[in-house]
mmCIF file of C-alpha atoms in Angstrom:
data_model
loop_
_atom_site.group_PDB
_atom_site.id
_atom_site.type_symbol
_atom_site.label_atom_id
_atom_site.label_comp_id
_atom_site.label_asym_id
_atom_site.label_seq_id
_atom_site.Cartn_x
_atom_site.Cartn_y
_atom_site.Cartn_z
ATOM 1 C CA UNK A 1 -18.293 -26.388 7.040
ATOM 2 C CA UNK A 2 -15.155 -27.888 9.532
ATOM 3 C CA UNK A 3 -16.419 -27.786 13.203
ATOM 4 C CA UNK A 4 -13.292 -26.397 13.645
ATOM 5 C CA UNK A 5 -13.387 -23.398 11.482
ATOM 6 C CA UNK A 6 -17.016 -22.687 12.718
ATOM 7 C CA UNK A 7 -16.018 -22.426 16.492
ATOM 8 C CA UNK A 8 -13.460 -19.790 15.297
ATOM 9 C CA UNK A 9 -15.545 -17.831 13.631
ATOM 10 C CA UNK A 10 -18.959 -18.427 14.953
ATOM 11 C CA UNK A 11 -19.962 -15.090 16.366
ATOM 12 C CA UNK A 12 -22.831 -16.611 18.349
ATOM 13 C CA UNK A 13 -20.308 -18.320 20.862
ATOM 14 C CA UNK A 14 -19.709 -15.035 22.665
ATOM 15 C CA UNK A 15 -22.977 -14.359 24.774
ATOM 16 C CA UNK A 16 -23.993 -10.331 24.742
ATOM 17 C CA UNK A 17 -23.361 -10.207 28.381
ATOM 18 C CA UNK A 18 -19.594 -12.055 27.791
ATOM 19 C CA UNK A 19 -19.084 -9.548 24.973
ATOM 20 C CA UNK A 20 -19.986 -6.343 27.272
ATOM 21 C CA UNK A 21 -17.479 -7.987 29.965
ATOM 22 C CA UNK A 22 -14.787 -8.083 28.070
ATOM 23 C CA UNK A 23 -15.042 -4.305 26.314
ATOM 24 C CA UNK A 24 -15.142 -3.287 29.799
ATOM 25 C CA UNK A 25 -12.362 -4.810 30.493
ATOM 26 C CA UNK A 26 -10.791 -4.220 27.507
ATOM 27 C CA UNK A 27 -11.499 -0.605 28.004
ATOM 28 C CA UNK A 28 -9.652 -0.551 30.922
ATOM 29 C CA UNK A 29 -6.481 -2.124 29.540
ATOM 30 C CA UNK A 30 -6.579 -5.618 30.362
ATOM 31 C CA UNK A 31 -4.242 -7.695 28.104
ATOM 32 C CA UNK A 32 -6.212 -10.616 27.770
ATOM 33 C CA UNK A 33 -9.442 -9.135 26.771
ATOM 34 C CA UNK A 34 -7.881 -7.391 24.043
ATOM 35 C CA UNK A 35 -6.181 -10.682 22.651
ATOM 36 C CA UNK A 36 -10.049 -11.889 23.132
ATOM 37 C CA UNK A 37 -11.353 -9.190 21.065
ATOM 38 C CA UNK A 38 -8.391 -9.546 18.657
ATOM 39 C CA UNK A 39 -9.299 -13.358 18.281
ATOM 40 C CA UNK A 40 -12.703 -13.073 17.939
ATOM 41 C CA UNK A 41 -12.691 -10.383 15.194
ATOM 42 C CA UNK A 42 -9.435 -9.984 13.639
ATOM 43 C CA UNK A 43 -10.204 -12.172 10.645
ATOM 44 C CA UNK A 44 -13.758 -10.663 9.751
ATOM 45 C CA UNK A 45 -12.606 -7.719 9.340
ATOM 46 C CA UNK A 46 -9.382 -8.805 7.295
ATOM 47 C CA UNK A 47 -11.704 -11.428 5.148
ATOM 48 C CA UNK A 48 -13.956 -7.900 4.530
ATOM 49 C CA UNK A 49 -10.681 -6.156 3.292
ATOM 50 C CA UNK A 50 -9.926 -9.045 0.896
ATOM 51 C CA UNK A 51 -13.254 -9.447 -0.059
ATOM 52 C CA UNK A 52 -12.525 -6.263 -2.321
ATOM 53 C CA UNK A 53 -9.191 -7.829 -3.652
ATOM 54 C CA UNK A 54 -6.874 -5.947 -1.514
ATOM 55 C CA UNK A 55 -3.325 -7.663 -0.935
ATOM 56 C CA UNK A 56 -3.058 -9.944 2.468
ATOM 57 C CA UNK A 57 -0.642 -6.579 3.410
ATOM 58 C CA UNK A 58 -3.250 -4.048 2.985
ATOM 59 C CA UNK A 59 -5.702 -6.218 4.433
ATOM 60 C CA UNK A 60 -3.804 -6.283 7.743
ATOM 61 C CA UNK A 61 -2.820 -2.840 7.581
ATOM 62 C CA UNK A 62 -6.754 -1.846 7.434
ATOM 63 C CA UNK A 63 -6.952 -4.270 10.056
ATOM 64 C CA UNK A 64 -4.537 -2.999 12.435
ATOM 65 C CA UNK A 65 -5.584 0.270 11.602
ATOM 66 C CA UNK A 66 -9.364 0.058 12.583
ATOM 67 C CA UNK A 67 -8.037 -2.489 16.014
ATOM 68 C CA UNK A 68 -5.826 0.960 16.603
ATOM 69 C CA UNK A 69 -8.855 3.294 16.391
ATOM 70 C CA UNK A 70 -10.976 1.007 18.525
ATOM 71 C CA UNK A 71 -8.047 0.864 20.640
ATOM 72 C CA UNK A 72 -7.685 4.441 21.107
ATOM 73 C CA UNK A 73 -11.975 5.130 21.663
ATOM 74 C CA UNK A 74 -12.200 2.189 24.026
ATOM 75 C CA UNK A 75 -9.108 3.385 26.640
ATOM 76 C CA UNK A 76 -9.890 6.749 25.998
ATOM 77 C CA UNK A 77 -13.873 6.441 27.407
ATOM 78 C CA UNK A 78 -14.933 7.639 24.096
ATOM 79 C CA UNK A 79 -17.069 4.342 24.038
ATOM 80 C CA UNK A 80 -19.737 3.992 25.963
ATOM 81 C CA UNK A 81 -21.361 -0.153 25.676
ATOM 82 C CA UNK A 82 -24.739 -0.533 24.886
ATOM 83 C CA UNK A 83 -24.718 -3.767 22.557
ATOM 84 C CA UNK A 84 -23.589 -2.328 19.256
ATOM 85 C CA UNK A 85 -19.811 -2.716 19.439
ATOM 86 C CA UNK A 86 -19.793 -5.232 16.099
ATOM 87 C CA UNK A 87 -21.822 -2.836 14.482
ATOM 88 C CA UNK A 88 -19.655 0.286 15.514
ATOM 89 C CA UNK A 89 -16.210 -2.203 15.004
ATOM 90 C CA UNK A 90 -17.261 -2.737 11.357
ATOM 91 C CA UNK A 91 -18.593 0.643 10.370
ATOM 92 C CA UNK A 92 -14.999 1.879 11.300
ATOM 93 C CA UNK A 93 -14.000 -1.309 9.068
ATOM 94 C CA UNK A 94 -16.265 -0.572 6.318
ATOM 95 C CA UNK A 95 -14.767 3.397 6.417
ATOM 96 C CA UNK A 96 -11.463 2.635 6.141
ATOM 97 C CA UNK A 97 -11.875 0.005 3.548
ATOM 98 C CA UNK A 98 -13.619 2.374 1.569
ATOM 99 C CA UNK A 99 -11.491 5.117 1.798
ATOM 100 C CA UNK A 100 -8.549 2.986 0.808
ATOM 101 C CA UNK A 101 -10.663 1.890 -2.662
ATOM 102 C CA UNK A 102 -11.635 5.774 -2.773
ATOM 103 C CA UNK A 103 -7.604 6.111 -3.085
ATOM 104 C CA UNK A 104 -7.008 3.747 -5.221
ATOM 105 C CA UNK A 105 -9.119 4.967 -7.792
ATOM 106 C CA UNK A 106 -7.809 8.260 -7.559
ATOM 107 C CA UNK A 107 -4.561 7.329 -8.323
ATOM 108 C CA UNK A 108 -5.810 5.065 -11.426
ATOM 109 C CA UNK A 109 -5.371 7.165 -14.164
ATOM 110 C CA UNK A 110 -6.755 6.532 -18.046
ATOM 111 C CA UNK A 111 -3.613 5.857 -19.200
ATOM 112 C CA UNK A 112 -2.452 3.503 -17.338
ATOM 113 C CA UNK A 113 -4.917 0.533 -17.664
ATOM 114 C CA UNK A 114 -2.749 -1.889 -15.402
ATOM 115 C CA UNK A 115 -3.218 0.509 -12.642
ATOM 116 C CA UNK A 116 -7.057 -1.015 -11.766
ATOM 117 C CA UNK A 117 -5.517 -4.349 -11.469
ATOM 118 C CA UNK A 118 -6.281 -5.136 -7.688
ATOM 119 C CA UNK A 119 -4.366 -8.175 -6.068
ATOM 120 C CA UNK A 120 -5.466 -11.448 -6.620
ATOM 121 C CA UNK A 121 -6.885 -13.141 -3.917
ATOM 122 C CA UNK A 122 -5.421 -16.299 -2.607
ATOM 123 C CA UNK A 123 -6.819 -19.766 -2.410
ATOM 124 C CA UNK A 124 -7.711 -21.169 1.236
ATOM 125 C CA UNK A 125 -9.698 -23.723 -0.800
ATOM 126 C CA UNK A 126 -6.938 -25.016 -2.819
ATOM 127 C CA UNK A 127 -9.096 -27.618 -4.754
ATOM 128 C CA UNK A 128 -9.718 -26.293 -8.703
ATOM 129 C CA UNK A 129 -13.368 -26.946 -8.461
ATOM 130 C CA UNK A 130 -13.108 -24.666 -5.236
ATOM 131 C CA UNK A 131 -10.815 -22.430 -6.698
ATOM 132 C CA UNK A 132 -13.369 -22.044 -9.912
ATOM 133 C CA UNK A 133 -15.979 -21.163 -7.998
ATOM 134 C CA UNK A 134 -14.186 -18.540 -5.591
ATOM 135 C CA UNK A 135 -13.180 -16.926 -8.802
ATOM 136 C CA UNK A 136 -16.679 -17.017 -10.735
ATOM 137 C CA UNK A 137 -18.376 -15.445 -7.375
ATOM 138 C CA UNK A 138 -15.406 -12.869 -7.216
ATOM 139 C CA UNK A 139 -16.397 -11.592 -10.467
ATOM 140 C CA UNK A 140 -19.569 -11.333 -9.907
ATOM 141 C CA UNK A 141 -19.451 -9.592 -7.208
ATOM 142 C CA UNK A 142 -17.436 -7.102 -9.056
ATOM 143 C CA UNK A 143 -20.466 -6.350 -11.164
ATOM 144 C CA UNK A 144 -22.354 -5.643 -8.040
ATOM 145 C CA UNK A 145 -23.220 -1.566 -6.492
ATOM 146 C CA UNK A 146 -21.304 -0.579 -3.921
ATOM 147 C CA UNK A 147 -24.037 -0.794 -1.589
ATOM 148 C CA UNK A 148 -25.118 -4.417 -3.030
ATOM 149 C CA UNK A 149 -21.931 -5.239 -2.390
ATOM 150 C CA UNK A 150 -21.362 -4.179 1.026
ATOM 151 C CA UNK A 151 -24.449 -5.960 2.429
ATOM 152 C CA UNK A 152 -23.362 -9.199 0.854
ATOM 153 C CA UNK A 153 -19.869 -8.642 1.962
ATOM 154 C CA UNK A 154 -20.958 -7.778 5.590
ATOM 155 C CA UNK A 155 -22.997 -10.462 5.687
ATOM 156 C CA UNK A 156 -20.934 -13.460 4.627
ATOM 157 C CA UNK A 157 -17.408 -12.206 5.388
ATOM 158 C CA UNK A 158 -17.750 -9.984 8.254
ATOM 159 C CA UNK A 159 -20.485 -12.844 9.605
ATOM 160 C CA UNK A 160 -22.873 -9.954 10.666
ATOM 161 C CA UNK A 161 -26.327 -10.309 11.490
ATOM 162 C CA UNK A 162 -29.251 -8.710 9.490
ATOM 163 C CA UNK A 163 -30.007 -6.562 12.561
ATOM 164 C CA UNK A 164 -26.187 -5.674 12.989
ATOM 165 C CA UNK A 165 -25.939 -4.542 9.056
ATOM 166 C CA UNK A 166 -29.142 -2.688 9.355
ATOM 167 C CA UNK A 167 -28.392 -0.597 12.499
ATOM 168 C CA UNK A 168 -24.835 -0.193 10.521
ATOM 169 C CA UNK A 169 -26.150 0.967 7.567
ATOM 170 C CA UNK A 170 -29.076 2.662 9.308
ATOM 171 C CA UNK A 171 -31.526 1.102 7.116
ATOM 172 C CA UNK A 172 -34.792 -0.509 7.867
ATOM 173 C CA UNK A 173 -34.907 -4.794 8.568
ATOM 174 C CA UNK A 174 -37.407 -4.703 5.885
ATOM 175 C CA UNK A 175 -35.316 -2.953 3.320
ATOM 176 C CA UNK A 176 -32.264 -4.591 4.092
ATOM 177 C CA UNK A 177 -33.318 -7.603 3.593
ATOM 178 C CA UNK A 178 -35.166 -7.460 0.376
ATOM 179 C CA UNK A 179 -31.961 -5.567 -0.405
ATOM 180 C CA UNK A 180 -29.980 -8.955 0.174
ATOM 181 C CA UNK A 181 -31.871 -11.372 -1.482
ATOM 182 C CA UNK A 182 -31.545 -8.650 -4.636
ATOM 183 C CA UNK A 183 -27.928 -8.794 -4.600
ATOM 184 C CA UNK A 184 -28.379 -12.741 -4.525
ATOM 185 C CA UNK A 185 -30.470 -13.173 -7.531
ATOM 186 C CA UNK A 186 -28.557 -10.354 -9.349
ATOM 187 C CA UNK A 187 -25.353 -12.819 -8.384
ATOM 188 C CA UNK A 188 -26.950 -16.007 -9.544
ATOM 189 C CA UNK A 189 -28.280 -14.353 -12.767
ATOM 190 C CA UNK A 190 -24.466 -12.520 -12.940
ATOM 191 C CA UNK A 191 -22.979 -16.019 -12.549
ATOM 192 C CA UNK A 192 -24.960 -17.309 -14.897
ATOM 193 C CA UNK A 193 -24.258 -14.911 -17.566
ATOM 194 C CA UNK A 194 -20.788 -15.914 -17.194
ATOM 195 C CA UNK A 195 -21.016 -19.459 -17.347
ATOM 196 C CA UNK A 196 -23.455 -18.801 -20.278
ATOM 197 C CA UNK A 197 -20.426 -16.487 -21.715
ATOM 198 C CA UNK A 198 -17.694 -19.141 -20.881
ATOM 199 C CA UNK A 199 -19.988 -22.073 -22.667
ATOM 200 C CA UNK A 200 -20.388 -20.124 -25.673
ATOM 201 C CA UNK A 201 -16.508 -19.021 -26.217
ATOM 202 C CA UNK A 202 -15.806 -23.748 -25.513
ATOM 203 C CA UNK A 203 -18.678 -23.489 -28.308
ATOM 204 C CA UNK A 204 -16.863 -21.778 -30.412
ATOM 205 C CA UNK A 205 -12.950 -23.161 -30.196
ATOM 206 C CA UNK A 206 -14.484 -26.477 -30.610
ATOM 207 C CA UNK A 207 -16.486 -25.344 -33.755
ATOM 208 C CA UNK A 208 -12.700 -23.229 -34.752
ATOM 209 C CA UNK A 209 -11.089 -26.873 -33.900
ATOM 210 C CA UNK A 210 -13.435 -29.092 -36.247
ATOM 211 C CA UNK B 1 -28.485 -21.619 5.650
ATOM 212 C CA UNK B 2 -25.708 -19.979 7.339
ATOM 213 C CA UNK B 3 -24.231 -19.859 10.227
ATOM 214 C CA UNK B 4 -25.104 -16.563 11.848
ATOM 215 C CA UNK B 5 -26.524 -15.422 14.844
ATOM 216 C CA UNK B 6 -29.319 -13.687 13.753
ATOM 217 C CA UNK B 7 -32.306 -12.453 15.445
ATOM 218 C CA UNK B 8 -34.495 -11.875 12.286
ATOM 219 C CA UNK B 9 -33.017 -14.958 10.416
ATOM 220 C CA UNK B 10 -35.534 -15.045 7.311
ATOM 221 C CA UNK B 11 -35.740 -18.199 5.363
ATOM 222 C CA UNK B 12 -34.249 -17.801 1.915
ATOM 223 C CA UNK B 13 -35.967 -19.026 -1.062
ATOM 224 C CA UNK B 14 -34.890 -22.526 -2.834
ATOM 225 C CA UNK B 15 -33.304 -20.668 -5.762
ATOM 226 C CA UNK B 16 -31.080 -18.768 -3.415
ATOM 227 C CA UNK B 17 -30.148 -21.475 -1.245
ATOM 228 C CA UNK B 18 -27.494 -22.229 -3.451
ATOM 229 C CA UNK B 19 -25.419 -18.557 -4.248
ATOM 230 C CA UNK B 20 -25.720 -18.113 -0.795
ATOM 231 C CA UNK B 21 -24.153 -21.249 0.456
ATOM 232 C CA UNK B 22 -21.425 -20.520 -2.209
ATOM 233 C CA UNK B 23 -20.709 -16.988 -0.724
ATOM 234 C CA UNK B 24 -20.857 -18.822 2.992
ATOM 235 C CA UNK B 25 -18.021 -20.727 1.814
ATOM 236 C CA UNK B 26 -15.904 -17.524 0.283
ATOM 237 C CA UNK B 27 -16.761 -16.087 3.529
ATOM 238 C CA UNK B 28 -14.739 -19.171 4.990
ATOM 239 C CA UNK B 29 -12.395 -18.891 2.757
ATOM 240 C CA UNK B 30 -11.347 -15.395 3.178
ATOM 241 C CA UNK B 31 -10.918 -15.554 6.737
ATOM 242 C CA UNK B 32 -9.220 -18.619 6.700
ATOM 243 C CA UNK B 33 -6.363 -17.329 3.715
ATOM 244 C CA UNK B 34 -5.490 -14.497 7.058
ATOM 245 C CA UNK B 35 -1.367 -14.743 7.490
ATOM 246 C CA UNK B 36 -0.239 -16.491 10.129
ATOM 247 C CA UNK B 37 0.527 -14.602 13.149
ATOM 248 C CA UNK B 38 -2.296 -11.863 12.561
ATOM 249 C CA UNK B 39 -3.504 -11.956 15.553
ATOM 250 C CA UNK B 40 -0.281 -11.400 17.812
ATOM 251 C CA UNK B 41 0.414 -8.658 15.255
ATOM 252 C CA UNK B 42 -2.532 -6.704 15.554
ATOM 253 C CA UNK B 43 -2.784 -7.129 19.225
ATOM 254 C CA UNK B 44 1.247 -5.738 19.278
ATOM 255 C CA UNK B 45 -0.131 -2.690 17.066
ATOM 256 C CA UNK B 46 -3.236 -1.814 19.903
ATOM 257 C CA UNK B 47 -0.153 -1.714 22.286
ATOM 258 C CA UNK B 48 1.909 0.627 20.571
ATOM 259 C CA UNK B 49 -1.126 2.414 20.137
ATOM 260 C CA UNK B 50 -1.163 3.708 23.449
ATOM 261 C CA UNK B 51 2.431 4.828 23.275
ATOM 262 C CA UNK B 52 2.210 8.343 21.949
ATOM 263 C CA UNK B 53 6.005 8.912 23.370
ATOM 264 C CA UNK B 54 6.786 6.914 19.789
ATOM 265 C CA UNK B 55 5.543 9.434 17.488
ATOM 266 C CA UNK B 56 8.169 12.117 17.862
ATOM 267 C CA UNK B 57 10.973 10.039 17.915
ATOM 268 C CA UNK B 58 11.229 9.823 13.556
ATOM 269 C CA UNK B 59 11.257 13.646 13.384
ATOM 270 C CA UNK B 60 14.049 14.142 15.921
ATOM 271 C CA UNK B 61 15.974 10.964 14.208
ATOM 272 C CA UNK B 62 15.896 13.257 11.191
ATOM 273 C CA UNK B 63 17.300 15.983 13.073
ATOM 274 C CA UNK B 64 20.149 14.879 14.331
ATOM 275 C CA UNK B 65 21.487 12.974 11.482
ATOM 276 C CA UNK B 66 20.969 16.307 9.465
ATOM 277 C CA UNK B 67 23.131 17.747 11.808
ATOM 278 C CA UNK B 68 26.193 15.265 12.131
ATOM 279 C CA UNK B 69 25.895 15.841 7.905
ATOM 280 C CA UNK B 70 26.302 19.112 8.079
ATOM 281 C CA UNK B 71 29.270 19.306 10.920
ATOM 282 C CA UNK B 72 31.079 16.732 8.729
ATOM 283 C CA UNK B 73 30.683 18.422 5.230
ATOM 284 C CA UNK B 74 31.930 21.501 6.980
ATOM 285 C CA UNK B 75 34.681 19.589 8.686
ATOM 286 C CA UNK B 76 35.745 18.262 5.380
ATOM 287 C CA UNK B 77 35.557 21.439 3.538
ATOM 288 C CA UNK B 78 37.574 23.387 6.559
ATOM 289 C CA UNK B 79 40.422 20.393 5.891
ATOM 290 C CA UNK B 80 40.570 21.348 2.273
ATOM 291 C CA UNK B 81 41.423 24.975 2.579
ATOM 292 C CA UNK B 82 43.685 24.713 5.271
ATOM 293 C CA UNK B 83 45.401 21.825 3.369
ATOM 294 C CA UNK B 84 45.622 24.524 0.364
ATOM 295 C CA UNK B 85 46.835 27.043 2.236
ATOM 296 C CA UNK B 86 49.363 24.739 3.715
ATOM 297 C CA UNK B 87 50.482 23.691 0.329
ATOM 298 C CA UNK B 88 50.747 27.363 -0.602
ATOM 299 C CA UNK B 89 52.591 28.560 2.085
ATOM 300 C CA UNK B 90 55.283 25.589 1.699
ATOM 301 C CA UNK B 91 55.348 27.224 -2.134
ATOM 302 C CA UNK B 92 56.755 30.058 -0.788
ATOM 303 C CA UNK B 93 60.098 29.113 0.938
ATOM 304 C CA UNK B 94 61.538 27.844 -2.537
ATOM 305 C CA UNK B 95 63.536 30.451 -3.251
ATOM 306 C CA UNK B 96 61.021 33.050 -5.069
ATOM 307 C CA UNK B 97 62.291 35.733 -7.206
ATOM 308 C CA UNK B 98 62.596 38.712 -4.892
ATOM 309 C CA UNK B 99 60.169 40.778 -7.315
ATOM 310 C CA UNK B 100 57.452 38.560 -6.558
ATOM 311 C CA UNK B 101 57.929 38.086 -2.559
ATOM 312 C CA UNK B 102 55.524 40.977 -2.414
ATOM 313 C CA UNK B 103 52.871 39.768 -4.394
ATOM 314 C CA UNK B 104 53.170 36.245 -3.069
ATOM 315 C CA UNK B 105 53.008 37.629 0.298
ATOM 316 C CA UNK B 106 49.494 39.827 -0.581
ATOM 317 C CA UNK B 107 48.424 36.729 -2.159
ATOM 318 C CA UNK B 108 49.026 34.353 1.184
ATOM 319 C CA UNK B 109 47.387 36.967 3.145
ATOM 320 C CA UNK B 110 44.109 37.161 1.032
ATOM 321 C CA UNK B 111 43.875 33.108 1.084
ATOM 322 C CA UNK B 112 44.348 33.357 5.302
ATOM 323 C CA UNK B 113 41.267 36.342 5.221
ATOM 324 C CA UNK B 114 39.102 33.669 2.450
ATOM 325 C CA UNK B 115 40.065 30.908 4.972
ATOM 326 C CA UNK B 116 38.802 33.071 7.834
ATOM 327 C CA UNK B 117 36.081 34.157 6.311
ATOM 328 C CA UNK B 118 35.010 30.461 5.094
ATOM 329 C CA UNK B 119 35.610 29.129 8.525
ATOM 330 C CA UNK B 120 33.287 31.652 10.015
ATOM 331 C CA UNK B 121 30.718 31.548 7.422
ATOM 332 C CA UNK B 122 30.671 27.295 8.393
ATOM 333 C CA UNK B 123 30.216 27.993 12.033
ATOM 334 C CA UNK B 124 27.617 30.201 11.131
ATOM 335 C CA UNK B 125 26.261 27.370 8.845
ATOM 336 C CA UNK B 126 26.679 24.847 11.785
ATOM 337 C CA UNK B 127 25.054 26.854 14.690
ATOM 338 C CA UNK B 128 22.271 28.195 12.765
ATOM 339 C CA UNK B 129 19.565 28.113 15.191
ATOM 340 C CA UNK B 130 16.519 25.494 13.514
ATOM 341 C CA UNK B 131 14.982 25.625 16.675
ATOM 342 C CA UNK B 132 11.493 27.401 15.805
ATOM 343 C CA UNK B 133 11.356 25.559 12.307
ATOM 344 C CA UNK B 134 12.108 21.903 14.033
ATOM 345 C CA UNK B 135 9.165 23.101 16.557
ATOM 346 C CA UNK B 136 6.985 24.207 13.931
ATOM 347 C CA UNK B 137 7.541 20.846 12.116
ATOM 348 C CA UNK B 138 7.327 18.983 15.408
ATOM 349 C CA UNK B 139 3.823 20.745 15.774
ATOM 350 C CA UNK B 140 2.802 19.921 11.973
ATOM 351 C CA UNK B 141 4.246 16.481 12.883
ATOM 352 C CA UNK B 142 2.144 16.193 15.688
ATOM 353 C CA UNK B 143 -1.276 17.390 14.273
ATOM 354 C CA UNK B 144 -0.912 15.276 11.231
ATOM 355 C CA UNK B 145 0.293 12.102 13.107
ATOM 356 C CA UNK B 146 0.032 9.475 10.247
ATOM 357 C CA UNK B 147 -2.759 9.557 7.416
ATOM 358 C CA UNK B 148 -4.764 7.044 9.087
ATOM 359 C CA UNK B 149 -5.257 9.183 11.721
ATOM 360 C CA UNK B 150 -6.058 12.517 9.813
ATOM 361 C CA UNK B 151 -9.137 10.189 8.160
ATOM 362 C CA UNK B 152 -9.988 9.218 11.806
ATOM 363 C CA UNK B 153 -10.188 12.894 12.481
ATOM 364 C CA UNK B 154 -12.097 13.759 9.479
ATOM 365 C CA UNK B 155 -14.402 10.661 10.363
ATOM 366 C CA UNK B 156 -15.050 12.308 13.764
ATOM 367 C CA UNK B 157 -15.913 15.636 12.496
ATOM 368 C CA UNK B 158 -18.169 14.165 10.159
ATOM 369 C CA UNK B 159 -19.902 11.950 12.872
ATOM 370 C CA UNK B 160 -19.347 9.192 10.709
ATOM 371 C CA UNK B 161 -17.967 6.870 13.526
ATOM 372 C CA UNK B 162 -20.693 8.094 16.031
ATOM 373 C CA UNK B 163 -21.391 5.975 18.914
#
């Protein structure tokens, strides 16, 4: 990983206390601790949105949205700090995100297959091998529950702890985790169906080619 | 391993090591593909957040230009029927058959009452009084806000975003 890309999104370089300074302050309109908060958290909850293959214009609509609604809690007192703003940022996140799936598949119909196509996602990584792999893991995680899905997505795009995603999903450390390292295997063993799949169909145009 | 803070950080298993390091990377990825100028954007939106003055502003927008429509379709349509009438009353000085002065005459005068009676009816159209509809829509307006905020609501009532 670049040094540079880890300071940026590295949520361990904001100490608790730090973090409860700048709500405060945040809460009480200051400028800079909103373009602080805005920083630090803008592009988690952007990479979550595009984790489910929404366009870059959704994405920052659902992020601009949920920065809105914190926005409106935090100046309006309806906050009140006690260590669990990520936690409370990203359920908001998670909500919207999935309402916006819930209306996309409501407006999917039967007949119109083409509808269920979701955006493709762009390449940061622009090298093929890179690109390859982005695409293999995107798949995969297709295949994944909902609820798989959301811990690995909260996880390794919104950069949440294990304690963070458990008090967010209200679910027990214990359960969460062995709930994580399911979704893994079930990834690797996804992934390798697929590369299994994609050997067998170079299989058979070479066998079609001799 | 990753790189997040994490109290309970668990050691995963050799076999994982390697799907996980892979979704570290998307992780990197993802955040990294954000548009430039995200941030400035977003922190712009929190700021018109605050401005509820904004809100109103689309309905009454709507308003007004429904308004200067109407004045000018009726302005146009009063133009028309006087310009008929005009072009009817000229019709009459060219030396008519004195049987028919009569008739034209009854004829002018019943175009005059329909031109009356259409300019009336317009003014009517043009000062109808919208008021309690535009406040009723202003109050729909108001409740609804935008859709985002109707889920927010929702999302409250349900506890869903419960501190």
């Amino acid at each position: 990983m670049e040094p540079a890309l880890r300071m940026a999104d590295s949520p361990s370089e904001v100490p608790e206390g730090e973090l409860s300074a700048l709500i405060r302050a945040a809460g009480e309109g200051d400028e800079r601790a909103w373009a602080r908060l805005v920083d630090l958290y803008a592009r988690r909850v952007f990479a979550l949105a595009r984790s489910r293959r929404l366009s870059a214009e959704m994405a920052e609509e659902i992020t601009q949205s949920v920065f809105a609604t914190i926005a409106t809690k935090l100046t309006g007192g309806d906050y009140t700090e006690q260590g669990r703003f990520e936690s409370w940022l990203f359920r908001v996140a998670m909500n919207r995100i999935r309402d916006e799936m819930r209306r996309r598949k409501r407006q999917a119909t039967p007949t119109d297959p083409g509808s269920f196509a979701l955006d493709a996602a762009p390449e940061a990584d622009t090298s093929l091998a890179g690109a390859e792999e982005f695409d293999r893991l995107r798949a995969a995680m297709d295949e994944l529950s909902d609820a798989d899905r959301e811990i690995v997505e909260l996880r390794h795009h919104a950069q949440l702890s294990f304690k963070q995603i458990a008090g967010l999903l209200e679910e027990p450390m214990g359960t969460l985790l062995a709930r994580h390292h399911r979704a893994l295997k079930k990834l690797r063993d996804i992934i390798g169906r697929l590369d299994a799949g994609k050997g067998g169909d170079e299989d058979e145009r070479k066998a079609d080619a001799s | 391993m990753n790189e997040h803070d994490d109290t309970y950080e668990i050691e995963t298993p050799d076999e994982l090591r390697g799907i996980e390091s892979a979704l570290d990377r998307l992780g990197v990825a993802e955040r990294a593909s954000a548009p430039r100028g995200l941030e400035a954007r977003v922190h712009r939106g929190i700021r018109g957040a605050d401005d509820a003055t904004s809100r109103p502003l689309p309905m009454h927008r709507r308003r007004t230009s429904a308004r200067v429509a109407a004045r000018l379709t009726a302005l146009a349509a009063l133009v028309a029927v006087v310009g008929g009438a005009w072009v009817a009353l000229l019709s009459t000085n060219h030396a008519p058959p004195p049987s028919d002065t009569g008739v034209r005459l009854v004829s002018l005068e019943q175009s005059v009452d329909d031109l009356l009676a259409l300019e009336a009816l317009l003014d009517e159209m043009a000062s109808v009084d919208t008021t309690a509809a535009q406040d009723e829509a202003d109050e729909i307006d108001t409740m609804i806000g935008s859709p985002w905020d109707m889920i927010e609501k929702l999302d409250a009532a349900m506890g869903e975003e419960a501190i």
